mmCIF file of C-alpha atoms in Angstrom:
data_model
loop_
_atom_site.group_PDB
_atom_site.id
_atom_site.type_symbol
_atom_site.label_atom_id
_atom_site.label_comp_id
_atom_site.label_asym_id
_atom_site.label_seq_id
_atom_site.Cartn_x
_atom_site.Cartn_y
_atom_site.Cartn_z
ATOM 1 C CA MET A 1 -36.448 -10.842 1.782
ATOM 2 C CA ASP A 2 -33.594 -12.320 3.825
ATOM 3 C CA LYS A 3 -33.792 -11.465 7.526
ATOM 4 C CA ARG A 4 -30.383 -12.931 8.421
ATOM 5 C CA GLY A 5 -27.739 -10.494 9.616
ATOM 6 C CA ILE A 6 -24.458 -9.271 8.168
ATOM 7 C CA GLY A 7 -21.135 -10.054 9.836
ATOM 8 C CA VAL A 8 -18.432 -7.396 10.156
ATOM 9 C CA PHE A 9 -14.948 -8.357 11.317
ATOM 10 C CA ASP A 10 -11.866 -6.321 12.240
ATOM 11 C CA SER A 11 -8.702 -6.751 14.260
ATOM 12 C CA GLY A 12 -10.008 -4.284 16.846
ATOM 13 C CA LEU A 13 -12.353 -1.311 17.001
ATOM 14 C CA GLY A 14 -11.343 0.215 13.644
ATOM 15 C CA GLY A 15 -13.972 -1.768 11.773
ATOM 16 C CA LEU A 16 -16.612 0.305 13.539
ATOM 17 C CA THR A 17 -15.862 2.954 10.892
ATOM 18 C CA VAL A 18 -17.118 0.492 8.282
ATOM 19 C CA LEU A 19 -20.043 -0.657 10.423
ATOM 20 C CA LYS A 20 -21.122 2.983 10.817
ATOM 21 C CA GLU A 21 -21.294 3.421 7.031
ATOM 22 C CA ILE A 22 -23.152 0.117 6.588
ATOM 23 C CA LYS A 23 -25.753 1.320 9.106
ATOM 24 C CA LYS A 24 -26.245 4.470 7.004
ATOM 25 C CA ILE A 25 -26.493 2.652 3.659
ATOM 26 C CA LEU A 26 -28.410 -0.393 4.940
ATOM 27 C CA PRO A 27 -30.311 0.837 8.019
ATOM 28 C CA ASN A 28 -32.735 -2.098 8.082
ATOM 29 C CA GLU A 29 -30.083 -4.798 8.251
ATOM 30 C CA ASP A 30 -29.104 -6.547 11.483
ATOM 31 C CA LEU A 31 -25.337 -6.447 12.052
ATOM 32 C CA VAL A 32 -22.961 -8.647 14.035
ATOM 33 C CA TYR A 33 -19.584 -7.080 14.784
ATOM 34 C CA PHE A 34 -16.498 -8.973 15.933
ATOM 35 C CA GLY A 35 -13.310 -7.184 16.966
ATOM 36 C CA ASP A 36 -10.258 -9.343 17.650
ATOM 37 C CA THR A 37 -9.075 -7.079 20.442
ATOM 38 C CA ALA A 38 -6.967 -9.765 22.114
ATOM 39 C CA ARG A 39 -4.685 -10.034 19.076
ATOM 40 C CA VAL A 40 -4.657 -6.505 17.644
ATOM 41 C CA PRO A 41 -2.658 -5.279 15.720
ATOM 42 C CA TYR A 42 -2.534 -7.633 12.729
ATOM 43 C CA GLY A 43 -0.057 -5.549 10.737
ATOM 44 C CA PRO A 44 3.244 -7.179 11.774
ATOM 45 C CA ARG A 45 1.926 -10.770 11.622
ATOM 46 C CA SER A 46 2.569 -13.377 8.934
ATOM 47 C CA LYS A 47 0.112 -14.206 6.169
ATOM 48 C CA GLU A 48 -0.445 -17.661 7.683
ATOM 49 C CA THR A 49 -1.307 -16.212 11.090
ATOM 50 C CA ILE A 50 -3.653 -13.611 9.620
ATOM 51 C CA MET A 51 -5.416 -16.282 7.555
ATOM 52 C CA LYS A 52 -5.870 -18.360 10.712
ATOM 53 C CA TYR A 53 -7.325 -15.388 12.604
ATOM 54 C CA THR A 54 -9.582 -14.466 9.674
ATOM 55 C CA PHE A 55 -10.977 -17.991 9.351
ATOM 56 C CA GLN A 56 -11.635 -18.140 13.106
ATOM 57 C CA ALA A 57 -13.536 -14.851 12.912
ATOM 58 C CA ILE A 58 -15.577 -16.054 9.941
ATOM 59 C CA ASN A 59 -16.320 -19.367 11.670
ATOM 60 C CA PHE A 60 -17.609 -17.456 14.687
ATOM 61 C CA LEU A 61 -19.767 -15.110 12.593
ATOM 62 C CA LEU A 62 -21.283 -18.066 10.784
ATOM 63 C CA THR A 63 -22.598 -19.348 14.128
ATOM 64 C CA LYS A 64 -24.713 -16.155 14.164
ATOM 65 C CA ASP A 65 -26.347 -17.212 10.883
ATOM 66 C CA VAL A 66 -25.072 -14.250 8.865
ATOM 67 C CA LYS A 67 -25.794 -14.038 5.127
ATOM 68 C CA ALA A 68 -22.708 -12.009 4.154
ATOM 69 C CA ILE A 69 -19.424 -10.955 5.742
ATOM 70 C CA VAL A 70 -17.364 -7.787 5.447
ATOM 71 C CA ILE A 71 -13.688 -8.116 6.319
ATOM 72 C CA ALA A 72 -13.385 -4.573 7.652
ATOM 73 C CA CYS A 73 -9.640 -4.844 8.107
ATOM 74 C CA ASN A 74 -7.188 -3.834 5.414
ATOM 75 C CA THR A 75 -4.469 -6.224 6.558
ATOM 76 C CA ALA A 76 -6.854 -9.196 6.665
ATOM 77 C CA THR A 77 -8.302 -8.166 3.292
ATOM 78 C CA ALA A 78 -4.834 -7.976 1.749
ATOM 79 C CA ARG A 79 -3.618 -11.264 3.217
ATOM 80 C CA SER A 80 -6.671 -13.528 3.296
ATOM 81 C CA LEU A 81 -9.681 -12.255 1.295
ATOM 82 C CA VAL A 82 -9.088 -14.437 -1.762
ATOM 83 C CA GLU A 83 -8.583 -17.548 0.356
ATOM 84 C CA ALA A 84 -11.691 -16.786 2.427
ATOM 85 C CA GLN A 85 -13.815 -16.327 -0.698
ATOM 86 C CA GLU A 86 -12.593 -19.689 -1.983
ATOM 87 C CA LYS A 87 -13.144 -21.458 1.345
ATOM 88 C CA TYR A 88 -16.649 -20.264 2.277
ATOM 89 C CA ASP A 89 -19.916 -20.455 0.356
ATOM 90 C CA ILE A 90 -21.136 -17.001 1.396
ATOM 91 C CA PRO A 91 -20.559 -13.490 -0.003
ATOM 92 C CA ILE A 92 -17.379 -12.073 1.562
ATOM 93 C CA ILE A 93 -15.960 -8.670 0.661
ATOM 94 C CA GLY A 94 -13.031 -6.599 1.848
ATOM 95 C CA VAL A 95 -12.211 -2.898 1.903
ATOM 96 C CA ILE A 96 -9.262 -2.532 -0.468
ATOM 97 C CA GLU A 97 -10.980 -2.633 -3.857
ATOM 98 C CA ALA A 98 -13.433 0.094 -2.826
ATOM 99 C CA GLY A 99 -10.655 2.284 -1.439
ATOM 100 C CA ALA A 100 -8.528 1.888 -4.564
ATOM 101 C CA ARG A 101 -11.450 2.804 -6.803
ATOM 102 C CA THR A 102 -12.184 5.943 -4.792
ATOM 103 C CA ALA A 103 -8.529 7.007 -4.734
ATOM 104 C CA ALA A 104 -8.134 6.574 -8.488
ATOM 105 C CA ALA A 105 -11.205 8.724 -9.065
ATOM 106 C CA SER A 106 -10.171 11.448 -6.613
ATOM 107 C CA THR A 107 -6.569 12.174 -7.628
ATOM 108 C CA LYS A 108 -5.966 15.141 -9.904
ATOM 109 C CA ASN A 109 -2.182 14.970 -10.277
ATOM 110 C CA GLY A 110 -1.919 11.176 -10.490
ATOM 111 C CA LYS A 111 -0.019 10.799 -7.200
ATOM 112 C CA VAL A 112 -1.713 8.748 -4.484
ATOM 113 C CA GLY A 113 -0.414 7.935 -1.024
ATOM 114 C CA ILE A 114 -1.412 4.813 0.903
ATOM 115 C CA ILE A 115 -1.030 4.701 4.665
ATOM 116 C CA GLY A 116 -1.642 1.445 6.488
ATOM 117 C CA THR A 117 -0.174 -1.248 8.662
ATOM 118 C CA GLU A 118 3.098 -2.904 7.776
ATOM 119 C CA GLY A 119 1.224 -5.937 6.437
ATOM 120 C CA THR A 120 -1.042 -3.903 4.153
ATOM 121 C CA ILE A 121 1.789 -1.786 2.744
ATOM 122 C CA LYS A 122 4.083 -4.770 2.156
ATOM 123 C CA SER A 123 1.311 -6.631 0.332
ATOM 124 C CA LYS A 124 1.061 -3.797 -2.249
ATOM 125 C CA ALA A 125 -2.610 -4.748 -2.579
ATOM 126 C CA TYR A 126 -3.701 -1.131 -3.033
ATOM 127 C CA ASN A 127 -0.989 -0.558 -5.628
ATOM 128 C CA ALA A 128 -2.208 -3.520 -7.659
ATOM 129 C CA GLU A 129 -5.871 -2.463 -7.504
ATOM 130 C CA ILE A 130 -5.130 1.157 -8.433
ATOM 131 C CA LYS A 131 -2.903 0.077 -11.336
ATOM 132 C CA LYS A 132 -5.771 -2.065 -12.653
ATOM 133 C CA ILE A 133 -7.809 1.124 -12.926
ATOM 134 C CA ASP A 134 -5.115 3.473 -14.262
ATOM 135 C CA LYS A 135 -1.512 2.411 -14.847
ATOM 136 C CA ARG A 136 -0.393 6.038 -15.018
ATOM 137 C CA ILE A 137 -1.140 6.717 -11.335
ATOM 138 C CA LYS A 138 1.920 6.745 -9.098
ATOM 139 C CA VAL A 139 1.308 5.055 -5.768
ATOM 140 C CA TYR A 140 3.419 5.656 -2.669
ATOM 141 C CA GLY A 141 2.962 3.497 0.415
ATOM 142 C CA LYS A 142 3.870 4.369 3.990
ATOM 143 C CA ALA A 143 3.509 1.997 6.928
ATOM 144 C CA CYS A 144 2.192 3.824 10.012
ATOM 145 C CA SER A 145 2.396 1.079 12.600
ATOM 146 C CA LEU A 146 1.873 3.266 15.673
ATOM 147 C CA PHE A 147 -1.479 4.649 14.505
ATOM 148 C CA VAL A 148 -3.434 1.530 15.527
ATOM 149 C CA PRO A 149 -2.256 1.432 19.162
ATOM 150 C CA ILE A 150 -2.739 5.208 19.376
ATOM 151 C CA VAL A 151 -6.396 4.804 18.371
ATOM 152 C CA GLU A 152 -6.886 1.764 20.601
ATOM 153 C CA GLU A 153 -5.531 3.795 23.538
ATOM 154 C CA GLY A 154 -8.032 6.569 22.855
ATOM 155 C CA TRP A 155 -5.321 9.083 21.893
ATOM 156 C CA ALA A 156 -6.612 9.928 18.386
ATOM 157 C CA ASN A 157 -6.773 13.702 18.893
ATOM 158 C CA THR A 158 -3.799 14.244 21.170
ATOM 159 C CA GLU A 159 -0.350 15.772 20.791
ATOM 160 C CA VAL A 160 1.052 12.222 20.656
ATOM 161 C CA ALA A 161 -1.044 11.538 17.562
ATOM 162 C CA ARG A 162 -0.131 14.868 15.967
ATOM 163 C CA LEU A 163 3.619 14.387 16.375
ATOM 164 C CA THR A 164 3.396 10.795 15.128
ATOM 165 C CA ALA A 165 1.404 11.889 12.068
ATOM 166 C CA LYS A 166 3.907 14.656 11.325
ATOM 167 C CA GLU A 167 6.778 12.155 11.309
ATOM 168 C CA TYR A 168 4.983 9.517 9.230
ATOM 169 C CA LEU A 169 3.412 11.814 6.639
ATOM 170 C CA LYS A 170 6.339 14.067 5.728
ATOM 171 C CA GLU A 171 7.542 11.412 3.254
ATOM 172 C CA LEU A 172 4.234 11.484 1.358
ATOM 173 C CA GLU A 173 4.113 15.286 1.482
ATOM 174 C CA GLU A 174 7.521 15.354 -0.198
ATOM 175 C CA LYS A 175 6.084 13.174 -2.996
ATOM 176 C CA ASP A 176 3.376 15.819 -3.595
ATOM 177 C CA VAL A 177 0.474 13.355 -3.319
ATOM 178 C CA ASP A 178 -2.964 14.949 -3.621
ATOM 179 C CA SER A 179 -4.898 11.959 -2.232
ATOM 180 C CA ILE A 180 -4.140 9.707 0.720
ATOM 181 C CA VAL A 181 -5.986 6.454 1.308
ATOM 182 C CA LEU A 182 -6.690 5.760 4.968
ATOM 183 C CA GLY A 183 -5.668 2.149 4.400
ATOM 184 C CA CYS A 184 -6.583 0.871 7.839
ATOM 185 C CA THR A 185 -10.049 1.014 9.350
ATOM 186 C CA HIS A 186 -8.609 2.581 12.499
ATOM 187 C CA TYR A 187 -7.293 5.588 10.593
ATOM 188 C CA PRO A 188 -10.586 7.469 9.982
ATOM 189 C CA LEU A 189 -10.577 8.029 13.742
ATOM 190 C CA LEU A 190 -7.368 10.020 13.109
ATOM 191 C CA LYS A 191 -8.821 11.941 10.159
ATOM 192 C CA ARG A 192 -8.813 15.312 11.895
ATOM 193 C CA THR A 193 -5.204 14.926 13.035
ATOM 194 C CA ILE A 194 -4.022 13.675 9.644
ATOM 195 C CA GLY A 195 -5.980 16.374 7.815
ATOM 196 C CA GLU A 196 -4.426 19.132 9.916
ATOM 197 C CA GLU A 197 -0.975 17.793 9.057
ATOM 198 C CA VAL A 198 -1.348 17.423 5.266
ATOM 199 C CA GLY A 199 -3.702 20.364 4.672
ATOM 200 C CA MET A 200 -7.084 20.801 3.026
ATOM 201 C CA GLU A 201 -5.709 20.439 -0.514
ATOM 202 C CA VAL A 202 -4.993 16.737 0.089
ATOM 203 C CA LYS A 203 -8.072 14.494 -0.102
ATOM 204 C CA LEU A 204 -8.311 11.808 2.571
ATOM 205 C CA VAL A 205 -9.975 8.701 1.156
ATOM 206 C CA ASN A 206 -11.986 6.566 3.566
ATOM 207 C CA PRO A 207 -12.862 3.223 1.898
ATOM 208 C CA ALA A 208 -15.681 2.555 4.386
ATOM 209 C CA ARG A 209 -18.525 4.257 2.499
ATOM 210 C CA GLU A 210 -17.668 2.667 -0.849
ATOM 211 C CA THR A 211 -17.401 -0.719 0.872
ATOM 212 C CA ALA A 212 -20.922 -0.268 2.271
ATOM 213 C CA ILE A 213 -22.201 0.608 -1.210
ATOM 214 C CA ASP A 214 -20.499 -2.478 -2.660
ATOM 215 C CA LEU A 215 -22.168 -4.588 0.032
ATOM 216 C CA LYS A 216 -25.595 -3.193 -0.804
ATOM 217 C CA ASN A 217 -25.097 -3.931 -4.507
ATOM 218 C CA ILE A 218 -24.112 -7.527 -3.739
ATOM 219 C CA LEU A 219 -27.160 -8.038 -1.511
ATOM 220 C CA ILE A 220 -29.412 -6.672 -4.255
ATOM 221 C CA GLU A 221 -27.758 -8.838 -6.891
ATOM 222 C CA LYS A 222 -28.164 -11.981 -4.786
ATOM 223 C CA ASN A 223 -31.655 -11.070 -3.555
ATOM 224 C CA LEU A 224 -30.492 -10.972 0.070
ATOM 225 C CA LEU A 225 -31.754 -7.553 1.161
ATOM 226 C CA ASN A 226 -33.765 -7.264 4.350
ATOM 227 C CA THR A 227 -36.755 -5.098 3.404
ATOM 228 C CA LYS A 228 -38.298 -4.806 6.868
ATOM 229 C CA GLU A 229 -39.346 -1.279 7.834
ATOM 230 C CA GLU A 230 -37.830 -1.114 11.325
ATOM 231 C CA LEU A 231 -34.172 -0.287 11.955
ATOM 232 C CA GLY A 232 -31.748 -3.181 12.271
ATOM 233 C CA GLU A 233 -30.070 -4.229 15.506
ATOM 234 C CA CYS A 234 -26.327 -4.433 16.165
ATOM 235 C CA ASN A 235 -24.580 -6.980 18.368
ATOM 236 C CA TYR A 236 -20.956 -6.519 19.362
ATOM 237 C CA PHE A 237 -18.410 -9.204 20.233
ATOM 238 C CA VAL A 238 -14.699 -9.018 21.054
ATOM 239 C CA SER A 239 -11.968 -11.509 21.904
ATOM 240 C CA ASP A 240 -10.897 -9.475 24.936
ATOM 241 C CA ILE A 241 -12.897 -6.929 26.874
ATOM 242 C CA ASN A 242 -11.152 -3.845 28.170
ATOM 243 C CA GLU A 243 -12.509 -0.540 29.429
ATOM 244 C CA LYS A 244 -11.361 1.377 26.357
ATOM 245 C CA PHE A 245 -13.291 -0.506 23.684
ATOM 246 C CA PRO A 246 -16.860 0.269 24.796
ATOM 247 C CA SER A 247 -16.008 3.873 25.729
ATOM 248 C CA ILE A 248 -14.272 4.634 22.413
ATOM 249 C CA ALA A 249 -16.964 2.777 20.501
ATOM 250 C CA ARG A 250 -19.699 4.771 22.232
ATOM 251 C CA GLU A 251 -17.909 8.021 21.448
ATOM 252 C CA PHE A 252 -17.604 7.131 17.776
ATOM 253 C CA LEU A 253 -21.048 5.586 17.219
ATOM 254 C CA LYS A 254 -22.787 8.149 19.455
ATOM 255 C CA SER A 255 -24.759 5.418 21.196
ATOM 256 C CA LYS A 256 -24.309 3.079 24.139
ATOM 257 C CA ILE A 257 -23.316 -0.456 23.228
ATOM 258 C CA GLU A 258 -23.088 -3.765 25.044
ATOM 259 C CA VAL A 259 -20.043 -5.915 24.326
ATOM 260 C CA GLU A 260 -19.715 -9.669 24.813
ATOM 261 C CA LYS A 261 -16.456 -11.610 25.018
ATOM 262 C CA VAL A 262 -15.851 -14.590 22.709
ATOM 263 C CA GLU A 263 -13.279 -17.356 23.148
ATOM 264 C CA ILE A 264 -12.230 -17.003 19.535
ATOM 265 C CA GLN A 265 -9.608 -19.788 19.721
ATOM 266 C CA ARG A 266 -12.480 -22.289 19.886
ATOM 267 C CA TYR A 267 -13.391 -21.480 16.305
#
């Protein structure tokens, strides 16, 4: 049994969608969450900058003696996962492989849409992973840059979100996709709005659950599971505290949380 915690990192509060699934799949594990709220969004930034931010987040999480790390950010996964896995001697996983696998399995007509930040879409990371599984699947990407600030503002289920979704998603609707990957961890918070726009016949793929399952399998394989009987604890850290983060986080997780600020530049 390994009692050390698991680190979860995202550019903001979106990674809480992954943390929520990890809590369901691995309820006995202690979790340490870091949201880089001072520098969100990551989407428009260069690969070098995102790698720098990712390494700083990992360095911070390592000070909490974590045994594994989940990069719960699609942009950071696309731009820095391979380099992070090479740099650190600890299991590190991202969210893209799990999302690609789920999308490939869910499509019936072989047309999959990917929505994400500019960085994730430009990387074509989802395209590459889906093509590894089935070369016949057609993949269409659409950058939805305004979705992250809409979620961070707490506007996920507002008319602003609905009109923005309508504008972004009409291109994918014209391609007749039957599955859309929510290729940013913020986007599940917009699932209702997106679903109302594209209709029930289009499956919305949330990579979070599959990522949590992948994490569990890795912990089992490496004999790192925490087998204690009591529920694990969660600690939350951010690079900038604002009133919105704890309130939105509480609404999503259905529990009160305490948030601590970290001077992430030190790491």
